[in-house]
Coordinates of C-alpha atoms in Angstrom, one line a residue:
M247 CA -101.6 -26.8 -72.7
S248 CA -101.8 -28.3 -69.2
E249 CA -104.3 -27.5 -66.5
L250 CA -102.8 -27.4 -63.0
V251 CA -104.5 -28.2 -59.7
P252 CA -103.3 -26.8 -56.3
G253 CA -99.9 -28.3 -55.6
G254 CA -99.4 -29.3 -59.2
N255 CA -96.0 -28.8 -60.9
L256 CA -94.9 -28.0 -64.4
A257 CA -91.3 -28.1 -65.8
L258 CA -90.6 -24.8 -67.7
P259 CA -88.8 -24.4 -71.0
G260 CA -85.8 -22.2 -71.1
G261 CA -86.2 -18.4 -71.5
A262 CA -88.7 -16.0 -70.2
V263 CA -92.3 -16.8 -69.4
T264 CA -95.3 -14.5 -69.1
V265 CA -98.1 -14.6 -66.5
R266 CA -101.5 -13.1 -67.1
V267 CA -104.5 -12.9 -64.8
P268 CA -107.5 -11.4 -66.7
G269 CA -110.0 -9.4 -64.7
P270 CA -110.1 -6.6 -62.1
F271 CA -106.9 -7.7 -60.4
D272 CA -103.4 -6.4 -59.5
V273 CA -100.6 -8.8 -60.0
S274 CA -97.4 -8.6 -57.9
A275 CA -94.3 -10.8 -57.4
L276 CA -91.9 -11.6 -54.6
I277 CA -88.4 -12.7 -55.4
S278 CA -86.8 -14.8 -52.7
D279 CA -84.1 -17.4 -51.9
D280 CA -84.5 -20.8 -50.3
S281 CA -85.2 -19.1 -47.0
G282 CA -88.5 -17.8 -48.4
K283 CA -87.5 -14.2 -47.5
V284 CA -87.0 -11.2 -49.8
G285 CA -83.6 -9.7 -49.9
G286 CA -84.5 -6.0 -50.1
D287 CA -86.6 -3.3 -51.7
G288 CA -85.9 -4.5 -55.2
D289 CA -87.4 -8.0 -54.6
F290 CA -91.0 -6.8 -54.4
V291 CA -92.5 -6.1 -57.9
F292 CA -95.9 -4.4 -57.9
Y293 CA -97.7 -1.5 -59.6
N294 CA -95.5 1.2 -57.8
Q295 CA -92.3 -0.7 -58.5
P296 CA -92.9 -2.6 -61.7
A297 CA -89.4 -3.9 -62.5
A298 CA -86.6 -5.9 -60.9
P299 CA -83.8 -8.0 -62.5
G300 CA -85.5 -10.8 -64.2
A301 CA -89.1 -9.6 -63.6
L302 CA -91.1 -6.9 -65.4
L303 CA -94.8 -5.9 -64.7
R304 CA -96.6 -4.2 -67.6
G305 CA -100.1 -5.4 -67.2
E306 CA -98.7 -8.9 -67.6
L307 CA -95.8 -10.2 -65.5
T308 CA -92.8 -11.4 -67.4
V309 CA -90.3 -13.6 -65.5
D310 CA -86.8 -14.5 -66.9
P311 CA -85.2 -16.9 -64.4
A312 CA -81.8 -16.6 -66.0
A313 CA -81.8 -12.8 -65.3
L314 CA -82.9 -12.9 -61.7
R315 CA -80.6 -11.4 -59.1
A316 CA -77.8 -13.7 -57.7
G317 CA -79.1 -16.1 -55.1
A318 CA -82.8 -15.9 -56.2
T319 CA -84.4 -19.3 -56.3
R320 CA -88.1 -18.4 -56.2
V321 CA -90.6 -16.0 -57.7
T322 CA -94.0 -16.1 -56.0
V323 CA -96.9 -14.6 -57.9
A324 CA -99.7 -12.9 -55.9
V325 CA -103.0 -11.3 -57.0
S326 CA -105.2 -8.8 -55.2
P327 CA -108.3 -6.8 -56.1
A328 CA -107.6 -3.7 -58.2
E329 CA -110.3 -1.9 -56.1
P330 CA -109.0 -1.4 -52.6
G331 CA -111.1 -2.8 -49.8
T332 CA -112.7 -5.5 -52.0
T333 CA -112.5 -9.1 -51.0
L334 CA -111.6 -11.7 -53.7
G335 CA -114.9 -13.5 -52.9
R336 CA -116.8 -10.6 -54.5
L337 CA -114.9 -11.0 -57.8
P338 CA -114.6 -13.8 -60.4
S339 CA -112.0 -16.4 -59.4
P340 CA -108.6 -15.2 -60.6
T341 CA -107.2 -17.5 -63.3
L342 CA -103.5 -17.8 -64.1
H343 CA -102.4 -18.1 -67.7
V344 CA -98.7 -18.8 -68.4
T345 CA -97.1 -18.5 -71.9
D346 CA -93.6 -19.0 -73.2
A347 CA -91.4 -16.5 -74.9
A348 CA -93.0 -17.2 -78.2
G349 CA -96.5 -16.6 -76.8
R350 CA -97.5 -20.3 -76.7
S351 CA -99.7 -21.4 -73.9
L352 CA -97.9 -23.5 -71.3
T353 CA -100.5 -24.0 -68.5
R354 CA -103.6 -22.6 -66.8
F355 CA -104.5 -22.6 -63.2
A356 CA -108.0 -21.8 -61.8
P357 CA -107.8 -22.0 -57.9
P358 CA -110.9 -22.7 -55.8
H359 CA -113.0 -19.5 -55.5
P360 CA -111.7 -17.4 -52.6
R361 CA -114.1 -15.9 -50.0
Q362 CA -112.9 -13.3 -47.5
E363 CA -109.2 -13.3 -48.8
T364 CA -107.8 -10.0 -50.1
V365 CA -104.6 -11.5 -51.5
L366 CA -104.0 -14.9 -53.1
L367 CA -100.7 -16.5 -53.8
L368 CA -101.4 -18.1 -57.2
A369 CA -98.2 -19.8 -58.1
E370 CA -94.4 -19.9 -57.6
F371 CA -91.5 -20.3 -60.0
Y372 CA -88.8 -22.3 -58.3
R373 CA -85.4 -23.7 -59.2
R374 CA -84.8 -27.5 -58.8
G375 CA -81.2 -28.3 -59.6
D376 CA -80.5 -26.5 -62.9
R377 CA -84.1 -26.5 -64.0
W378 CA -87.0 -24.1 -63.3
K379 CA -90.5 -25.3 -62.5
L380 CA -93.9 -23.8 -61.8
R381 CA -96.0 -24.9 -58.8
A382 CA -99.7 -24.0 -58.4
L383 CA -100.5 -22.6 -54.9
G384 CA -103.9 -21.0 -54.3
Q385 CA -103.0 -19.8 -50.8
G386 CA -105.1 -16.9 -49.5
Y387 CA -104.6 -14.1 -46.9
A388 CA -107.6 -12.4 -45.3
D389 CA -105.4 -9.6 -44.0
G390 CA -104.0 -8.6 -47.4
L391 CA -100.4 -7.7 -48.0
A392 CA -99.7 -7.6 -44.3
G393 CA -100.3 -11.3 -44.2
V394 CA -98.0 -11.9 -47.2
A395 CA -95.4 -9.8 -45.3
R396 CA -95.3 -12.3 -42.4
D397 CA -94.2 -15.1 -44.8
F398 CA -91.8 -13.2 -47.0
G399 CA -90.2 -10.5 -44.7
V400 CA -91.9 -7.7 -46.6
D401 CA -92.3 -4.5 -44.5
V402 CA -95.6 -2.9 -45.6
A403 CA -96.1 0.8 -45.2
D404 CA -99.3 2.8 -45.6
D405 CA -100.5 6.3 -45.1
T406 CA -104.1 5.5 -44.4
S407 CA -106.2 4.7 -41.4
A408 CA -105.2 1.4 -39.8
S409 CA -108.8 0.6 -39.0
E410 CA -110.0 1.2 -42.6
P411 CA -110.7 -2.0 -44.6
G412 CA -108.0 -2.6 -47.2
A413 CA -105.8 0.2 -45.8
L414 CA -102.6 -1.9 -45.9
D415 CA -103.2 -2.8 -49.5
R416 CA -104.1 0.7 -50.5
G417 CA -101.1 2.4 -49.0
V418 CA -98.1 0.3 -50.0
R419 CA -95.1 2.5 -50.5
R420 CA -92.1 0.1 -50.3
A421 CA -91.0 -3.4 -49.6
A422 CA -87.9 -4.1 -47.5
L423 CA -86.4 -6.9 -45.5
A424 CA -88.1 -6.7 -42.2
P425 CA -86.4 -7.7 -38.9
T426 CA -85.9 -11.4 -38.5
A427 CA -89.1 -11.6 -36.6
G428 CA -90.8 -11.4 -40.0
Q429 CA -93.5 -8.9 -40.7
A430 CA -93.4 -5.5 -39.1
R431 CA -96.2 -3.0 -39.1
V432 CA -96.8 0.2 -37.1
S433 CA -99.9 2.3 -36.7
A434 CA -100.7 5.6 -35.0
T435 CA -103.7 7.4 -33.8
R436 CA -104.5 10.5 -31.7
H437 CA -107.4 11.9 -29.8
R438 CA -107.9 15.3 -28.4
T439 CA -110.8 15.8 -25.9
A440 CA -111.6 19.3 -27.3
T441 CA -112.0 18.3 -30.9
G442 CA -112.8 14.6 -30.9
P443 CA -110.8 11.7 -32.3
S444 CA -108.7 11.8 -35.4
D445 CA -106.4 9.1 -36.8
R446 CA -103.0 9.2 -38.4
S447 CA -101.8 5.9 -39.7
A448 CA -98.7 5.0 -41.6
H449 CA -96.1 2.4 -42.2
S450 CA -97.1 0.1 -40.2
S451 CA -94.7 -11.3 -18.1
G452 CA -92.1 -13.8 -14.5
P453 CA -89.1 -15.4 -16.1
P454 CA -89.5 -18.9 -17.6
A455 CA -87.7 -21.7 -15.9
F456 CA -84.7 -22.6 -18.2
T457 CA -85.0 -26.1 -19.7
P458 CA -81.7 -27.3 -21.2
S459 CA -81.6 -29.5 -24.2
P460 CA -79.2 -32.4 -24.7
P461 CA -76.1 -31.7 -26.8
G462 CA -76.9 -30.2 -30.1
P463 CA -77.6 -32.3 -33.2
E464 CA -74.3 -33.1 -35.0
G465 CA -72.3 -30.3 -33.5
F466 CA -74.8 -27.4 -34.3
L467 CA -74.2 -25.6 -31.0
A468 CA -70.4 -25.8 -31.3
L469 CA -70.5 -24.4 -34.8
V470 CA -72.9 -21.6 -33.7
N471 CA -70.9 -20.6 -30.7
S472 CA -67.6 -20.7 -32.5
A473 CA -69.0 -18.1 -35.0
R474 CA -70.5 -16.1 -32.2
A475 CA -67.2 -16.0 -30.3
D476 CA -65.5 -14.7 -33.4
A477 CA -68.1 -11.9 -33.7
G478 CA -67.7 -11.1 -30.0
S479 CA -71.2 -12.3 -29.1
P480 CA -71.9 -14.4 -26.0
S481 CA -72.5 -18.1 -26.3
A482 CA -76.0 -19.4 -26.9
T483 CA -77.5 -22.4 -25.0
L484 CA -79.9 -25.0 -26.4
D485 CA -83.4 -24.8 -24.9
A486 CA -85.7 -27.8 -25.1
R487 CA -88.8 -25.6 -25.5
L488 CA -87.4 -23.9 -28.5
A489 CA -86.3 -27.2 -30.0
S490 CA -89.9 -28.5 -29.5
A491 CA -91.4 -25.5 -31.2
A492 CA -88.8 -25.8 -34.0
R493 CA -89.8 -29.5 -34.5
E494 CA -93.5 -28.6 -34.7
H495 CA -92.9 -25.8 -37.2
A496 CA -90.5 -27.8 -39.4
A497 CA -93.1 -30.6 -39.5
A498 CA -95.9 -28.2 -40.5
M499 CA -93.8 -26.8 -43.3
A500 CA -92.9 -30.2 -44.6
T501 CA -96.5 -31.4 -44.6
T502 CA -97.5 -28.6 -47.0
G503 CA -94.1 -28.4 -48.8
R504 CA -93.8 -24.7 -48.1
L505 CA -91.6 -22.4 -46.1
G506 CA -93.3 -19.7 -44.0
V507 CA -93.4 -17.9 -40.7
E508 CA -97.1 -19.0 -40.5
S509 CA -98.1 -22.5 -41.6
R510 CA -101.3 -23.3 -43.4
D511 CA -103.0 -24.3 -40.2
G512 CA -102.9 -20.6 -39.3
V513 CA -100.3 -21.0 -36.5
S514 CA -97.2 -18.8 -36.6
V515 CA -93.8 -20.0 -35.4
Y516 CA -94.0 -17.4 -32.6
Q517 CA -97.2 -19.0 -31.3
R518 CA -95.5 -22.3 -31.3
V519 CA -92.7 -20.8 -29.1
T520 CA -95.1 -19.4 -26.5
G521 CA -97.2 -22.6 -26.8
A522 CA -94.1 -24.5 -25.8
G523 CA -93.9 -22.5 -22.6
Y524 CA -91.2 -20.0 -23.6
A525 CA -92.0 -16.3 -22.9
Y526 CA -89.6 -14.0 -24.6
L527 CA -88.4 -10.4 -24.9
T528 CA -87.0 -10.9 -28.4
V529 CA -87.1 -13.7 -30.9
G530 CA -85.7 -14.6 -34.3
E531 CA -85.9 -17.5 -36.7
H532 CA -84.3 -19.3 -39.6
L533 CA -86.6 -21.2 -42.0
V534 CA -84.7 -23.0 -44.6
S535 CA -85.1 -25.8 -47.1
G536 CA -82.1 -27.6 -48.7
P537 CA -79.2 -28.2 -46.3
R538 CA -78.5 -31.8 -45.6
T539 CA -76.7 -31.5 -42.2
P540 CA -76.5 -29.0 -39.4
A541 CA -73.0 -28.0 -40.7
E542 CA -74.5 -27.1 -44.1
F543 CA -77.3 -25.2 -42.3
V544 CA -75.0 -23.1 -40.3
A545 CA -72.8 -22.5 -43.3
Y546 CA -75.8 -21.3 -45.2
C547 CA -76.8 -18.9 -42.4
L548 CA -73.3 -17.4 -42.3
R549 CA -73.2 -16.7 -46.0
A550 CA -76.1 -14.3 -46.3
D551 CA -76.3 -11.0 -44.4
M552 CA -79.7 -11.2 -42.6
P553 CA -79.4 -14.8 -41.6
R554 CA -75.8 -14.1 -40.4
R555 CA -77.0 -11.2 -38.3
T556 CA -79.6 -13.3 -36.6
L557 CA -77.2 -16.1 -35.8
L558 CA -74.6 -13.7 -34.4
D559 CA -77.1 -11.3 -32.6
P560 CA -75.8 -10.8 -29.0
A561 CA -79.4 -10.3 -27.8
F562 CA -80.1 -14.0 -28.2
I563 CA -79.0 -16.4 -25.5
H564 CA -81.1 -19.5 -26.2
T565 CA -81.6 -21.5 -29.4
G566 CA -83.3 -24.6 -30.7
L567 CA -82.9 -26.5 -34.0
A568 CA -85.0 -29.1 -35.8
H569 CA -85.3 -30.5 -39.3
V570 CA -87.8 -32.8 -41.0
H571 CA -87.3 -34.7 -44.2
D572 CA -90.8 -35.5 -45.3
G573 CA -93.8 -34.3 -47.2
P574 CA -94.8 -34.3 -50.8
S575 CA -91.7 -32.6 -52.1
G576 CA -89.2 -34.8 -50.3
D577 CA -87.2 -31.8 -49.3
T578 CA -85.6 -31.2 -45.8
Y579 CA -87.2 -28.3 -43.9
W580 CA -85.2 -26.6 -41.1
T581 CA -86.3 -24.3 -38.3
A582 CA -83.8 -22.6 -36.0
L583 CA -85.2 -20.4 -33.2
W584 CA -83.3 -17.8 -31.2
A585 CA -84.6 -15.9 -28.2
R586 CA -84.0 -14.1 -25.0
P587 CA -86.4 -15.0 -22.2
F588 CA -88.9 -12.6 -20.6
T589 CA -88.0 -11.1 -17.2
P590 CA -89.7 -8.2 -15.4
D591 CA -86.4 -6.4 -15.3
G592 CA -86.0 -7.1 -19.1
L593 CA -89.5 -5.6 -19.8
A594 CA -88.7 -2.6 -17.7
G595 CA -85.4 -2.1 -19.6
T596 CA -87.2 -2.5 -23.0
A597 CA -89.8 0.1 -22.1
A598 CA -87.1 2.5 -20.7
A599 CA -85.1 2.1 -24.0
V600 CA -88.1 3.0 -26.1
T601 CA -88.8 6.0 -23.9
D602 CA -85.1 7.1 -24.1
L603 CA -85.0 6.8 -27.9
T604 CA -88.3 8.7 -28.2
N605 CA -86.9 11.5 -26.0
R606 CA -83.7 11.7 -28.1
E607 CA -85.9 12.3 -31.1
R608 CA -87.7 15.1 -29.3
A609 CA -84.4 16.6 -28.1
R610 CA -83.2 16.8 -31.7
A611 CA -86.4 18.7 -32.6
G612 CA -85.9 21.1 -29.6
L613 CA -88.8 19.6 -27.6
R614 CA -88.9 18.8 -23.9
P615 CA -88.7 15.2 -22.9
L616 CA -91.7 13.1 -22.0
A617 CA -92.1 11.9 -18.4
V618 CA -93.1 8.3 -17.8
D619 CA -96.7 8.0 -16.5
P620 CA -97.5 4.8 -14.6
L621 CA -101.1 5.0 -15.6
L622 CA -100.3 5.4 -19.3
T623 CA -97.8 2.6 -18.9
G624 CA -100.4 0.3 -17.5
A625 CA -102.9 1.0 -20.3
A626 CA -100.2 0.6 -23.0
Q627 CA -99.0 -2.7 -21.5
A628 CA -102.5 -4.0 -21.2
H629 CA -103.2 -3.2 -24.9
S630 CA -100.0 -4.9 -26.1
T631 CA -100.9 -8.0 -24.0
D632 CA -104.5 -7.9 -25.3
M633 CA -103.4 -7.8 -29.0
V634 CA -101.5 -11.0 -28.4
A635 CA -104.1 -12.7 -26.3
R636 CA -107.1 -11.9 -28.6
A637 CA -105.2 -12.0 -31.9
F638 CA -105.8 -8.6 -33.3
Y639 CA -103.8 -5.6 -34.4
S640 CA -105.7 -2.3 -34.1
H641 CA -106.2 0.9 -32.1
T642 CA -109.7 -0.4 -31.5
A643 CA -110.0 -3.5 -29.3
P644 CA -112.6 -6.2 -30.0
D645 CA -114.7 -4.7 -27.2
G646 CA -114.8 -1.4 -29.1
S647 CA -112.4 0.5 -26.7
R648 CA -110.1 3.1 -28.2
P649 CA -106.8 4.5 -26.7
W650 CA -108.5 7.3 -24.8
D651 CA -111.0 4.8 -23.4
R652 CA -108.2 2.6 -22.2
A653 CA -106.3 5.5 -20.6
A654 CA -109.4 6.6 -18.7
A655 CA -110.1 3.0 -17.6
A656 CA -106.5 2.9 -16.2
G657 CA -107.3 6.0 -14.1
S658 CA -105.7 8.7 -16.3
T659 CA -107.4 12.1 -16.4
R660 CA -105.2 13.6 -19.1
R661 CA -107.1 15.7 -21.7
S662 CA -105.3 14.6 -24.8
I663 CA -104.2 11.1 -25.7
G664 CA -102.2 9.7 -28.7
E665 CA -101.2 6.2 -29.5
N666 CA -98.6 4.5 -31.7
I667 CA -98.7 0.7 -32.2
A668 CA -96.4 -1.7 -34.0
C669 CA -95.8 -5.4 -34.5
G670 CA -93.0 -7.5 -35.7
Q671 CA -90.0 -5.3 -34.7
R672 CA -87.3 -7.1 -32.7
S673 CA -85.8 -4.3 -30.7
P674 CA -86.6 -0.8 -29.2
A675 CA -84.3 0.7 -31.9
D676 CA -86.2 -1.0 -34.7
V677 CA -89.6 0.1 -33.5
V678 CA -88.7 3.7 -32.8
E679 CA -86.9 3.9 -36.2
G680 CA -90.1 2.6 -37.9
W681 CA -92.3 5.1 -36.1
M682 CA -89.9 8.0 -37.0
N683 CA -90.0 6.9 -40.7
S684 CA -93.8 7.3 -40.7
P685 CA -95.4 10.8 -40.8
G686 CA -98.3 9.9 -38.5
H687 CA -96.2 8.2 -35.8
R688 CA -93.5 10.9 -36.1
A689 CA -96.2 13.5 -35.5
N690 CA -97.2 11.8 -32.3
I691 CA -93.6 11.5 -31.1
L692 CA -92.8 15.1 -31.9
E693 CA -96.1 16.6 -30.7
P694 CA -95.1 19.6 -28.6
G695 CA -98.3 19.4 -26.5
F696 CA -97.6 15.9 -25.2
T697 CA -95.9 15.8 -21.8
H698 CA -96.1 12.1 -20.7
I699 CA -95.7 8.6 -22.1
G700 CA -96.3 5.0 -21.3
I701 CA -94.8 2.0 -23.2
G702 CA -96.2 -1.5 -23.6
F703 CA -94.6 -4.6 -25.1
A704 CA -95.8 -8.3 -25.4
G705 CA -94.2 -11.2 -27.2
G706 CA -96.2 -13.9 -29.0
G707 CA -99.1 -13.9 -31.4
R708 CA -99.0 -14.1 -35.2
A709 CA -96.5 -11.3 -35.6
G710 CA -94.2 -12.2 -32.7
T711 CA -93.9 -8.8 -31.0
Y712 CA -96.5 -6.1 -30.2
W713 CA -95.6 -2.6 -29.1
T714 CA -97.7 0.3 -27.8
Q715 CA -96.7 4.0 -27.2
L716 CA -99.4 5.9 -25.3
F717 CA -98.9 9.7 -25.1
G718 CA -100.8 12.1 -22.8
A719 CA -101.0 15.9 -22.0

């Protein structure tokens, strides 16, 4: 039996292998392709969904690479405390044991002892040519399954308080391919002056000067715009700031040999975009390893549903591409970025669209529409901007202020205040749909007593987009 260290690899024999992590831990698995993103609900294997093609969780996790769904090239094994709200630092270090189909030990991996992390990626099975290998990881997330979601496109839903430690781990109901912006979460809270606060939580800037890039690498832009024209989408233009952010992110992924929306230095691809000076209303990305040329990269994006939708999305008007062939694995890492720049009119249109979609839902329920309140709008916009600037996602700001405090500080005298927040959704339709699919947020949207609304939106931060709905009566 071999002993792996972080980054170590092991060639696997043919047939199924079994993963065991003794101790007070829950094991889960994420099945993905070379983009590093799940393909749908069935690609997240955990205690509430213990089976998928090629993966079975019954105390131990059994993985049969030959039986995985078509297109699957990776299975990432994650571990979290069985007791919600517990950090891994309070438990024995989780140790991975891998055996073959006959029960013979293949390897063992004991990662460095975690501290504040609540989820640890222990290892990944991955295909190299016609063989499967195992790589030891030991990558931790202090924000639980929500952090994993950013890297794998898993949409984490919960029915518990967003401010309660471990809530996102405790309330997982489903996993699905999130919008291209990566992870998407939403959270709701409500306060009534007469009865005090109560929470309901569930599933979770002037225009930039345009900086053109030189002609695209090896015909990338021509290939992209030909496909967009066929789909009836407007042409995209290369932007030097997006290309710069793409180069930084591709290099960061190559350095660690891992695809991800957030690199191991803790910087997300969205933070690289805003750091390059590009403020956006909507953003998307392709993170891919394997293609050798831009033509192969574009061909890959057009083959799969979600990558194709991003490449053809008419909302995007700027793009940037970069690739790096480097790092310990020797693979080529690609980053393509897509965006529409921020404008004041665009922000107003985004807020108006959220309000309109919200009022359509109220009309279906026989409720009167909500009127836009400038004071609530100012408070909502300030909160979205603050979540980006101070890198948090909560109804409670770092200074301790709650939604009703922020409304009052903006000058509102309304007696009842409610708030929905969300991050990661790419469009008004996406965010309203997410809120309506959640009991807590739906209750705020369909509250008969609410009469006014304010909408806030900010791009940037770890999740890419931050939304706030503030209700008042």
